[in-house]
CSV table of C-alpha atoms and ligand atoms in Angstrom, one decimal:
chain,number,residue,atom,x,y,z
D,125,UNK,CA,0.0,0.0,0.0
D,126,UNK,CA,1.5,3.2,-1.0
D,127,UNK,CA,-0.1,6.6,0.2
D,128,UNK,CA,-0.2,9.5,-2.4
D,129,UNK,CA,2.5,12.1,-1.6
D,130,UNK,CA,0.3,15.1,-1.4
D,131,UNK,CA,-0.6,12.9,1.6
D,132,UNK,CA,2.8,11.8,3.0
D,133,UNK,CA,3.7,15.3,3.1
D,134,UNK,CA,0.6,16.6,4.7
D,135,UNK,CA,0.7,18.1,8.0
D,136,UNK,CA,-1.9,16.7,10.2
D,137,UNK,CA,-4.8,19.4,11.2
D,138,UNK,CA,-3.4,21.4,13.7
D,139,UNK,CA,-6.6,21.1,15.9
D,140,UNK,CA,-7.4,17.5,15.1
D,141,UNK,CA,-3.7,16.9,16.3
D,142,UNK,CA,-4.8,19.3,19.0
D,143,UNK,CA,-7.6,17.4,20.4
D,144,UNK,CA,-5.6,14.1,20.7
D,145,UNK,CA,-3.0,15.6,23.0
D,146,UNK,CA,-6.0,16.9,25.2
D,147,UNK,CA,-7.7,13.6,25.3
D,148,UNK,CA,-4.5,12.4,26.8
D,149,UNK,CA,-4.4,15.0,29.2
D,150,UNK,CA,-8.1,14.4,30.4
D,151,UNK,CA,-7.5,10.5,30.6
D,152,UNK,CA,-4.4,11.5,32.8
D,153,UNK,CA,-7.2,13.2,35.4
D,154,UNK,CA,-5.9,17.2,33.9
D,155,UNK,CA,-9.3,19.3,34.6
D,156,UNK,CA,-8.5,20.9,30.9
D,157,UNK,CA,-10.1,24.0,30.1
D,158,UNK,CA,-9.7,23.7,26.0
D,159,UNK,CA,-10.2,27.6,24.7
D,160,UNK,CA,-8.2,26.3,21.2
D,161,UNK,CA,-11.1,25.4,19.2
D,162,UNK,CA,-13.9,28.4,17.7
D,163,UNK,CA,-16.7,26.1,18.1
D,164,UNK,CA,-19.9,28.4,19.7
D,165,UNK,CA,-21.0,26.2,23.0
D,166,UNK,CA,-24.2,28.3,23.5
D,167,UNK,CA,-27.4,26.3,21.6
D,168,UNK,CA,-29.3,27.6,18.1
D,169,UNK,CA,-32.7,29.1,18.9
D,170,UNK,CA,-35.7,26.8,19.4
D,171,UNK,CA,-37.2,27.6,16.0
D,172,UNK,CA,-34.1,26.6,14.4
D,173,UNK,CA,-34.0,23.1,15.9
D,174,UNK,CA,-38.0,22.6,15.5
D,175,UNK,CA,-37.8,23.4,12.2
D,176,UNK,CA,-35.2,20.4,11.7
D,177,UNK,CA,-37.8,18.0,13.9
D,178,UNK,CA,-40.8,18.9,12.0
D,179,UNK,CA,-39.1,18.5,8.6
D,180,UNK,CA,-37.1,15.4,10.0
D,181,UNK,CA,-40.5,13.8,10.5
D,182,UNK,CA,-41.7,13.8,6.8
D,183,UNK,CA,-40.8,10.6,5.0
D,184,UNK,CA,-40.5,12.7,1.8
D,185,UNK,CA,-37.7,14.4,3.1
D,186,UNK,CA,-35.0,11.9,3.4
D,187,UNK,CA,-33.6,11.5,0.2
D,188,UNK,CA,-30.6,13.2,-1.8
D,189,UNK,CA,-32.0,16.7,-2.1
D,190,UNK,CA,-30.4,18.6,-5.3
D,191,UNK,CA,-27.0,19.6,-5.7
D,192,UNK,CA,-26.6,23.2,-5.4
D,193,UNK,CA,-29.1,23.8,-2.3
D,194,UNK,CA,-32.9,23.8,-2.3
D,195,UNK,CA,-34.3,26.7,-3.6
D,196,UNK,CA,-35.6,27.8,0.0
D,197,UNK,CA,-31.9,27.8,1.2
D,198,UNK,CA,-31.0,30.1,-1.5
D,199,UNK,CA,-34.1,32.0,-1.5
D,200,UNK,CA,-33.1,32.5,2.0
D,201,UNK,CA,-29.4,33.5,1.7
D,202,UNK,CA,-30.4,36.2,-0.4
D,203,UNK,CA,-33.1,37.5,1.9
D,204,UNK,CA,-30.6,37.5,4.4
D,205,UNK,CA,-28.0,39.3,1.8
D,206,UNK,CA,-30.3,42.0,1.0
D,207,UNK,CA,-31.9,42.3,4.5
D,208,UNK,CA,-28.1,42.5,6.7
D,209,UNK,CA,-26.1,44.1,3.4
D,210,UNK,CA,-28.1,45.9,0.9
D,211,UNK,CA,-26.8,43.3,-1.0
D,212,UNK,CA,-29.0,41.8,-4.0
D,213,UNK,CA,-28.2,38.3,-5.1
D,214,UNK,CA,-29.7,36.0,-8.1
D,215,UNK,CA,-30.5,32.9,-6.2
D,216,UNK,CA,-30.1,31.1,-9.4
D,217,UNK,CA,-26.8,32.2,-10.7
D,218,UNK,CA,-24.6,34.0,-7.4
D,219,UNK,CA,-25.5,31.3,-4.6
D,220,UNK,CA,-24.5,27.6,-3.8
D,221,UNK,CA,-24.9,25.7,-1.0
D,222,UNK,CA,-22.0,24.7,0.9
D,223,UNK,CA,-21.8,21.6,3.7
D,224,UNK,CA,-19.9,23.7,6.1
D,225,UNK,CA,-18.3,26.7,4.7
D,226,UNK,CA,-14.7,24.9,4.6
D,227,UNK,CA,-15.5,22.4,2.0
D,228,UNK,CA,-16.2,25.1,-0.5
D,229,UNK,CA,-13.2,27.4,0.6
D,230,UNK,CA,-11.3,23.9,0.0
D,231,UNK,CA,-12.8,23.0,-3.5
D,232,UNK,CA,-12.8,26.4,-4.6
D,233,UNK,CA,-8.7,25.7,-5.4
D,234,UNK,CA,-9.9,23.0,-7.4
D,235,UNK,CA,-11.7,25.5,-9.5
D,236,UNK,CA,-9.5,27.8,-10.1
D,237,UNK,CA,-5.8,26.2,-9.4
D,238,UNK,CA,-3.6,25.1,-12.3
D,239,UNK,CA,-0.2,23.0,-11.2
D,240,UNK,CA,1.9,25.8,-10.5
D,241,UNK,CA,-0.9,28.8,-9.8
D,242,UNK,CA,-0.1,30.8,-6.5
D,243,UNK,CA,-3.2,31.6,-4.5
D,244,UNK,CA,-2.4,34.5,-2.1
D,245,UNK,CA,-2.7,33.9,1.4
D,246,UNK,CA,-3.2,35.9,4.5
D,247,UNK,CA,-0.5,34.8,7.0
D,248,UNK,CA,-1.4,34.3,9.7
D,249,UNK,CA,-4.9,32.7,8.4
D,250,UNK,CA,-7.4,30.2,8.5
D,251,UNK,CA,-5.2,26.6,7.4
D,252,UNK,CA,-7.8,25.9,4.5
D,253,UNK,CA,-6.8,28.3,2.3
D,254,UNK,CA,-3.5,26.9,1.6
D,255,UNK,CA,-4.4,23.6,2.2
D,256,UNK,CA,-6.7,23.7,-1.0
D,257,UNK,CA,-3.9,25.4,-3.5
D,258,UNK,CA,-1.2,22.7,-2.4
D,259,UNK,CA,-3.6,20.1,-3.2
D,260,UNK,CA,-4.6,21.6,-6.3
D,261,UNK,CA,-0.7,21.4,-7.3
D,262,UNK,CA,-0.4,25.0,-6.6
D,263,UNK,CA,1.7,27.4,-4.3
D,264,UNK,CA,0.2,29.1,-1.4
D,265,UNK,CA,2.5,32.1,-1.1
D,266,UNK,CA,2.1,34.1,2.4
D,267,UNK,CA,0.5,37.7,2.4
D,268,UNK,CA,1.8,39.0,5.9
D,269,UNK,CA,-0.6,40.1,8.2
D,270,UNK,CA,1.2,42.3,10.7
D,271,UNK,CA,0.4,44.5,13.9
D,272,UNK,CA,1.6,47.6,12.4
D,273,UNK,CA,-0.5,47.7,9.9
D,274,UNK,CA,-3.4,46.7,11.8
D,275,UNK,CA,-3.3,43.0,10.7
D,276,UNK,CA,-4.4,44.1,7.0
D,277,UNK,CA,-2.2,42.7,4.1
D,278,UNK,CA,0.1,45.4,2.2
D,279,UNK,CA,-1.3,44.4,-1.3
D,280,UNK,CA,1.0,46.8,-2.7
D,281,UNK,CA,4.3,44.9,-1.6
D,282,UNK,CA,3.0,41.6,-3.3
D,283,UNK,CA,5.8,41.6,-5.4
D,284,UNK,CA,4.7,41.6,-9.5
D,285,UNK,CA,6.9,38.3,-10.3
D,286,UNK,CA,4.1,36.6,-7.7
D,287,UNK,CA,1.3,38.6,-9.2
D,288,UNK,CA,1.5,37.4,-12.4
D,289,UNK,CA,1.4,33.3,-11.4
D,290,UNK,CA,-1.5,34.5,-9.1
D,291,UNK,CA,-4.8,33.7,-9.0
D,292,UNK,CA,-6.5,33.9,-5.8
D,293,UNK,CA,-6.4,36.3,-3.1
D,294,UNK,CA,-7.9,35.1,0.1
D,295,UNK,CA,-9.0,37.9,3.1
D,296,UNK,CA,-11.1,37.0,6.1
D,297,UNK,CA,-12.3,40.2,7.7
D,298,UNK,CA,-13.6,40.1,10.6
D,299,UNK,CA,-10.1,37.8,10.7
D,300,UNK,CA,-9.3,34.1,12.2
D,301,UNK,CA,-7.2,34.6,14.0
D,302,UNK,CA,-6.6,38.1,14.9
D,303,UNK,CA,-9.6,39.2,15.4
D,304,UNK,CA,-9.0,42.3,13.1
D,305,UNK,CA,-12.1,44.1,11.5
D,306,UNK,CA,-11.6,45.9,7.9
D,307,UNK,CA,-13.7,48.8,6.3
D,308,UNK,CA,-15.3,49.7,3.3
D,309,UNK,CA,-12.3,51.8,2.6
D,310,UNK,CA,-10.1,48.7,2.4
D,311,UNK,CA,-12.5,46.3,1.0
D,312,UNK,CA,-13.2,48.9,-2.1
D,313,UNK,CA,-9.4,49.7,-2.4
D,314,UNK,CA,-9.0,45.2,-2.5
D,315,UNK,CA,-11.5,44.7,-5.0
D,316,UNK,CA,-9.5,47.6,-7.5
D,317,UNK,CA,-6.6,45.5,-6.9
D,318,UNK,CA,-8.2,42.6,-7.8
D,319,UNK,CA,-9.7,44.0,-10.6
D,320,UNK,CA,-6.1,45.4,-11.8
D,321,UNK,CA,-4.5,41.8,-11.1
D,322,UNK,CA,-7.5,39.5,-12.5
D,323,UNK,CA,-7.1,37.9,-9.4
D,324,UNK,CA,-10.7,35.9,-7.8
D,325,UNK,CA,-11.1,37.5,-4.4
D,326,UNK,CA,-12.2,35.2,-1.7
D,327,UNK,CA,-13.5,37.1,0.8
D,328,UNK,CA,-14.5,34.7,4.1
D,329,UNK,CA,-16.8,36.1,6.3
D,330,UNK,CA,-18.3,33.8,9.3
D,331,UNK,CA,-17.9,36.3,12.2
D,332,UNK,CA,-20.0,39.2,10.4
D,333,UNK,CA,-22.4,38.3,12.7
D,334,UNK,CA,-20.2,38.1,15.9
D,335,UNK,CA,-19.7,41.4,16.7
D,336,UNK,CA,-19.2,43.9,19.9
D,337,UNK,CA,-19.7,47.2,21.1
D,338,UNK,CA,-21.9,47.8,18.1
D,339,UNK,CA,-19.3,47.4,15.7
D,340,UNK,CA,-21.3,46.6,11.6
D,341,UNK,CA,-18.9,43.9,9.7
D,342,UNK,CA,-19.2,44.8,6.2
D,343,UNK,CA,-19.5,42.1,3.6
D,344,UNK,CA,-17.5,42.5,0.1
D,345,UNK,CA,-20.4,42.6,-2.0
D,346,UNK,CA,-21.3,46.1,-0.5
D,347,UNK,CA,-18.5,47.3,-2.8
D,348,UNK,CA,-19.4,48.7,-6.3
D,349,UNK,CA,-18.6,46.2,-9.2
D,350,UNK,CA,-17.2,43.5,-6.5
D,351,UNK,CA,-19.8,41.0,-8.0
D,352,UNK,CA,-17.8,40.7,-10.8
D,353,UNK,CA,-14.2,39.8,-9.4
D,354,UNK,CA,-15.0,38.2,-5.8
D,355,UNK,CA,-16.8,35.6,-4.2
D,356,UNK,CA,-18.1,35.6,-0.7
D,357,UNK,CA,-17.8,32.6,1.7
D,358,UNK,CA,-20.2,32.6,4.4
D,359,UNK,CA,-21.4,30.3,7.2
D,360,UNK,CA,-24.0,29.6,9.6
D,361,UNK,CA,-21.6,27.7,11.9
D,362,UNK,CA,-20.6,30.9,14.4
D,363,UNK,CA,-23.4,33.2,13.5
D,364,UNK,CA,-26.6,31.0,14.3
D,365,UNK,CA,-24.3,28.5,17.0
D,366,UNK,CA,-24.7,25.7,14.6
D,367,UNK,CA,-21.0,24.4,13.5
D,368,UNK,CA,-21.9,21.1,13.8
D,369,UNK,CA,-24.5,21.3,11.6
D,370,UNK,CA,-22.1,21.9,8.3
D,371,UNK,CA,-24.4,24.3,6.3
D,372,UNK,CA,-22.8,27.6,4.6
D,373,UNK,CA,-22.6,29.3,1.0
D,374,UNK,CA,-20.9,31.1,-1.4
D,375,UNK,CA,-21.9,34.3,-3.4
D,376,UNK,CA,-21.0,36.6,-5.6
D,377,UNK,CA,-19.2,36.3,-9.3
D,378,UNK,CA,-22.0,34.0,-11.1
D,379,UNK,CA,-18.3,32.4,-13.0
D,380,UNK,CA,-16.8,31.9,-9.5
D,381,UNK,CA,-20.3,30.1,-7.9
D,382,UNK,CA,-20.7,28.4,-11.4
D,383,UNK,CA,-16.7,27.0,-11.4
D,384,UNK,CA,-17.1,25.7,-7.1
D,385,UNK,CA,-20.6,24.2,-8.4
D,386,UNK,CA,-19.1,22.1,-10.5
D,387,UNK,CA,-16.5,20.8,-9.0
D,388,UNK,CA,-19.1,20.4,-5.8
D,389,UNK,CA,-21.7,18.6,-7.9
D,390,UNK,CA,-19.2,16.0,-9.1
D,391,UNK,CA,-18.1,15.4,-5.2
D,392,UNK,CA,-21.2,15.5,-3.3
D,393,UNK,CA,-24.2,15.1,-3.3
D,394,UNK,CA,-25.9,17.7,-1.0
D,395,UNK,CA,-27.3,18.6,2.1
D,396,UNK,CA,-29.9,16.8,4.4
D,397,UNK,CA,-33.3,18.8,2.8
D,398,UNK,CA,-34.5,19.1,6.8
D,399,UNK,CA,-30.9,20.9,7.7
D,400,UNK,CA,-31.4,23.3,4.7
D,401,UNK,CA,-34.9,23.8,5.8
D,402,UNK,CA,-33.9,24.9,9.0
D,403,UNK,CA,-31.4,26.7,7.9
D,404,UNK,CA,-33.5,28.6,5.7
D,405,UNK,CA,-35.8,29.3,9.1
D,406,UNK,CA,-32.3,30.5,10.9
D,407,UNK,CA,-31.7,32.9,8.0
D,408,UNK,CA,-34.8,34.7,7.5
D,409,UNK,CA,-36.8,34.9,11.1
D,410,UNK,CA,-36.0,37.7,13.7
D,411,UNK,CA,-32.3,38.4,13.8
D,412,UNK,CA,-32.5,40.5,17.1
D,413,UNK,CA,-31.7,37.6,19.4
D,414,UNK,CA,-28.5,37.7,18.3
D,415,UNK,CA,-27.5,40.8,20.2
D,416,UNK,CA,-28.2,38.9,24.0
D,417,UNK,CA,-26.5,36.3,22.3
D,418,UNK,CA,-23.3,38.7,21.2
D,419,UNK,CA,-23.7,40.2,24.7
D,420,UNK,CA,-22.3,36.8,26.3
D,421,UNK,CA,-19.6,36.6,23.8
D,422,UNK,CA,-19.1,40.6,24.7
D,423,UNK,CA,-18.5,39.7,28.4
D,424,UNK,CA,-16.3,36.7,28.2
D,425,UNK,CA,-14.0,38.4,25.8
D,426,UNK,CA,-14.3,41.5,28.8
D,427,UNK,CA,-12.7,39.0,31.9
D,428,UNK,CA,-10.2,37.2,29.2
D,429,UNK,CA,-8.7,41.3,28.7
D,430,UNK,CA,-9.1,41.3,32.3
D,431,UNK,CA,-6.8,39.0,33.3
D,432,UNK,CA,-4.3,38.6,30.2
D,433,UNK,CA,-1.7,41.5,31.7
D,434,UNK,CA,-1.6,39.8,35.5
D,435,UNK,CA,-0.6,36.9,33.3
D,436,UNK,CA,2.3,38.9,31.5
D,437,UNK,CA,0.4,38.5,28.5
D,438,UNK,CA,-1.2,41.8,26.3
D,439,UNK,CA,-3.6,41.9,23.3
D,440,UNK,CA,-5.9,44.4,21.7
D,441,UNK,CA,-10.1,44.8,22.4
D,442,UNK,CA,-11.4,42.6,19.7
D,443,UNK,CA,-14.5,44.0,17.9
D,444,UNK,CA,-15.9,40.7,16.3
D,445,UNK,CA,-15.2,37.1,16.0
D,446,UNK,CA,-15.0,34.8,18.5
D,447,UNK,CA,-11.0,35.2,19.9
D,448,UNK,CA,-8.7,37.3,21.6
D,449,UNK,CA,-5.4,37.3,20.1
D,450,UNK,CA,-2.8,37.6,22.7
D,451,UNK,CA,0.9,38.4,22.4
D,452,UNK,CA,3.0,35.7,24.6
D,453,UNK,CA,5.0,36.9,27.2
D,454,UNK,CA,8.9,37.9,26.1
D,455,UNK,CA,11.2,34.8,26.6
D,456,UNK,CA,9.7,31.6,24.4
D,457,UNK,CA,8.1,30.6,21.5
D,458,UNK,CA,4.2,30.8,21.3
D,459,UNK,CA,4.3,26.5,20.7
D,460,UNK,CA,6.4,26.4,23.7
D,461,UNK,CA,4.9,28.4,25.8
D,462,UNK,CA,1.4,27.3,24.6
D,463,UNK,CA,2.7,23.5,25.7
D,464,UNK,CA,4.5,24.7,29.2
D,465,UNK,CA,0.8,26.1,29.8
D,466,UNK,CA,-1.4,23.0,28.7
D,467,UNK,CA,1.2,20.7,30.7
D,468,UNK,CA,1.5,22.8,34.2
D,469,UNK,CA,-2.2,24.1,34.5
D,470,UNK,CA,-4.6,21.9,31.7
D,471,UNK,CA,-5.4,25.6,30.0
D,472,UNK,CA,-5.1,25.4,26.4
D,473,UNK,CA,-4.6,27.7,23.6
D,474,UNK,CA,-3.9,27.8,20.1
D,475,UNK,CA,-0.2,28.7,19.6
D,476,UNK,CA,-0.2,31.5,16.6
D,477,UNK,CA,2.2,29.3,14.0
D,478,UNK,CA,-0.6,27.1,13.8
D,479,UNK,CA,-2.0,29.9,11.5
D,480,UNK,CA,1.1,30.3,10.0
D,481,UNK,CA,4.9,32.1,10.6
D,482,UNK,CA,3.8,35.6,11.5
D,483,UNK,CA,1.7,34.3,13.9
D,484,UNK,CA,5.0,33.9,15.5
D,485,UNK,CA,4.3,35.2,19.2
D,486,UNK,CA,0.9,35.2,19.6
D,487,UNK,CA,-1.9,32.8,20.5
D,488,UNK,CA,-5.1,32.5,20.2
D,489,UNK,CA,-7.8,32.4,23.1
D,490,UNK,CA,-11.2,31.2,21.8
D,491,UNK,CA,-14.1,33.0,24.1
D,492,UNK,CA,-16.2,29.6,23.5
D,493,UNK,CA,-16.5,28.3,27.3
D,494,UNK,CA,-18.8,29.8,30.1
D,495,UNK,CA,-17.4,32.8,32.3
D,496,UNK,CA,-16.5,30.8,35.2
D,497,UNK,CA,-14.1,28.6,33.0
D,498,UNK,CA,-12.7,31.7,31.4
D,499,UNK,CA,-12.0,33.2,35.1
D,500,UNK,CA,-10.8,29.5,36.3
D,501,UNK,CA,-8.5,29.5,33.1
D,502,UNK,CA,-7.0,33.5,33.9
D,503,UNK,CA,-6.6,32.3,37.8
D,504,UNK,CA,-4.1,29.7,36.3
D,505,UNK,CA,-2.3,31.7,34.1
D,506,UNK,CA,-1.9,34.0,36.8
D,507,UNK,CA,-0.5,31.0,38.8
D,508,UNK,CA,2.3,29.8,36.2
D,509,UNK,CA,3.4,33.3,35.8
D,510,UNK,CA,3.4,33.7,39.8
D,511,UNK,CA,5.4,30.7,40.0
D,512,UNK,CA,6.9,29.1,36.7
D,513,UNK,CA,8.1,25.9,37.6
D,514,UNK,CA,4.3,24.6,38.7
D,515,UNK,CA,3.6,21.3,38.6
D,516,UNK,CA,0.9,19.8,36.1
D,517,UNK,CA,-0.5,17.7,39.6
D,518,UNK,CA,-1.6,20.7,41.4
D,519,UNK,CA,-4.0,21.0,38.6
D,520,UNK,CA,-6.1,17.9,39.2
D,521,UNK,CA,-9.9,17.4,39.4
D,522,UNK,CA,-9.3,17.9,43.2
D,523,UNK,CA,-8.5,21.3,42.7
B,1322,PLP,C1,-12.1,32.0,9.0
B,1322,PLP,C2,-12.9,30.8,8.9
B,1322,PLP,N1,-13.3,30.4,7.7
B,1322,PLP,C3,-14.1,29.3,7.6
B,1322,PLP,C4,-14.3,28.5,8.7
B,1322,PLP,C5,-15.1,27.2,8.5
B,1322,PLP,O1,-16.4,27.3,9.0
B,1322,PLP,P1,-17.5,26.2,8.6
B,1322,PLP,O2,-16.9,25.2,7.8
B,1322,PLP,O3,-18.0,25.7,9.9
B,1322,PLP,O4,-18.6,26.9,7.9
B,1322,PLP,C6,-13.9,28.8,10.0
B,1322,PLP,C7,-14.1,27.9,11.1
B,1322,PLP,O5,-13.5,28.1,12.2
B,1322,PLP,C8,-13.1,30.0,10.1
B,1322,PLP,O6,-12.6,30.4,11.2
């Protein structure tokens, strides 16, 4: 049995690797308090979930159900479009269903990626992106996301030798990992410069609807013209609490849906019809309950900037998504000092490399646990910095 070297040299995913170590830890008796993975803990509203029981209970419903997403789905995504962006969308033409928002950011590169294309990547960034151009034969090449500049890529340094093998440029505002927002002012000055490149722009936006302080996330569609050189990849994983149910979409360039549609038709078969009904309800009833629900996310995020600089750690007030991105204190790497802190207290977090080099530094503090956890988590880190050489058995259950 030989395994295909796209495989061989495949890094495991970082938080499937992630999850293993933790298991460990938990079997060793480590009360672990996992803030690694973005997965919302809070429950969808009750409509959502009746909506898949009553439609679960129909016989008729249980077969394949159509390839690019019942009609309701994507009647509904564009209700949803028009009603949170302004944004008008042929259901038809701009919109395909996607099981889970990652599958189609991951065949999208087999759309569009020729052996040898670069698709431009924001670095640090979600692990996808790259994931799909090196097994479309292509090259991610790193578009550096940096404090300085407010952890928006310098388009204009992207030298023109790379520019020219380019195809794709990926940006995920509000941004996995940092937490960054962008404007209208850089989204409009993004879609010029894909315009000037011919480049596909792949804007990602889950956490529009995860937002603070009444902060708006904008989506690229809002921008003049951007219908014709970018797609949008959206999900209803973090905004309705339903990432286990695997339902998102892409919209935008009728070529770009077209291209991911066919590749997606001749992999899968579709979405369980009751989870796109129900999706569908989550998209077009009353939106308002996601401010209480925003509140809670609001007030975790408020004890985790609490604690951080007791714990020798600093990081900016996050206006959206669902993570504080902290630098690590001077001295080690992120991965070591992201493993010192798993192994002497059972609190994880995601080291910032696992997003890439110049997340070199950081990590990543997901607000997805209840308050008490997140105080339990900053009275340990408070601990290990009090006194560095603790012991991972003071940590125990008994505690
Ligand atoms: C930036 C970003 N894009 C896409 C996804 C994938 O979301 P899903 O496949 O659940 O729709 C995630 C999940 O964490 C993410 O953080």
């Amino acid at each position: 049995m030989r395994i295909a070297r796209r495989v061989t040299n495949l890094r495991s995913y970082v938080f499937a690797e992630t999850s293993k170590t933790l298991a460990t830890l938990q079997a060793q008796g480590v009360d672990v308090i996992n803030l690694g993975v973005g997965s919302p803990d809070l429950a969808p509203p009750s409509w959502i979930t009746d909506a898949l029981y009553r439609a679960a209970l129909d016989p008729s419903k249980h077969g394949y159900a159509g390839y690019y997403g019942l009609p309701v789905l994507r009647n509904a995504v564009a209700h949803y479009y028009q009603q949170r962006f302004g944004v008008e969308l042929d259901p038809e033409r701009e919109i395909v269903a996607l099981i889970g928002s990652k599958e189609g950011i991951f065949n999208l590169a087999l759309a569009f990626i020729d052996t040898g294309d670069v698709g431009l990547i924001p670095d640090p960034g979600y692990p996808t992106y790259a994931l799909g151009v090196i097994m479309a034969g292509g090259e991610p090449v790193s578009v550096p996301l940096l404090a300085e500049n407010g952890f928006l890529p310098d388009l204009r340094a992207i030298p023109r030798s790379v520019l020219q093998r380019a195809k794709l440029l990926w940006l995920n505002y509000p941004n996995n990992p940092t937490a960054a927002t962008a404007d209208l002012a850089f989204l409009t000055e993004a879609v010029a410069f894909a315009r000037e490149h011919d480049l596909l722009l792949c804007y990602d936006n889950p956490y529009c609807d995860v937002t603070f302080d009444g902060y708006v996330a904008p989506s690229i569609l809002q921008v003049p013209g951007a219908k014709d050189v970018a797609i949008e990849f959206n999900s209803l994983s973090k905004t309705y609490n339903m990432a286990g149910w695997r339902v998102g979409m892409a919209v935008g360039s009728s070529k770009a849906v077209e291209a991911l549609a066919r590749v997606k038709t001749n992999i899968d078969s579709g979405m369980f019809a009751p989870i796109q009904e129900a999706a569908a309800v989550a998209l077009t009833a009353d939106q308002s309950w996601l401010k209480d629900r925003n509140r809670t996310y609001q007030a975790r995020r408020d004890i985790v900037l609490d604690f951080l600089p007791a714990a020798g750690m600093q990081a900016a007030k996050p206006l959206a998504s669902l993570y504080v991105w902290a630098r690590v204190p001077p001295g080690e790497t992120c991965a070591e000092f992201s493993q010192r802190l798993v192994q002497a207290t059972g609190v994880w977090l995601t080291p910032g490399t696992a997003f890439g080099v110049h997340g070199e530094g950081y990590v990543r503090i997901a607000l997805t646990v209840a308050e008490e956890r997140l105080r339990e988590a900053g009275k340990r880190l408070r601990r290990l910095v009090a006194s560095p050489n603790t012991e991972r058995s003071s940590q125990r259950l008994a505690e």
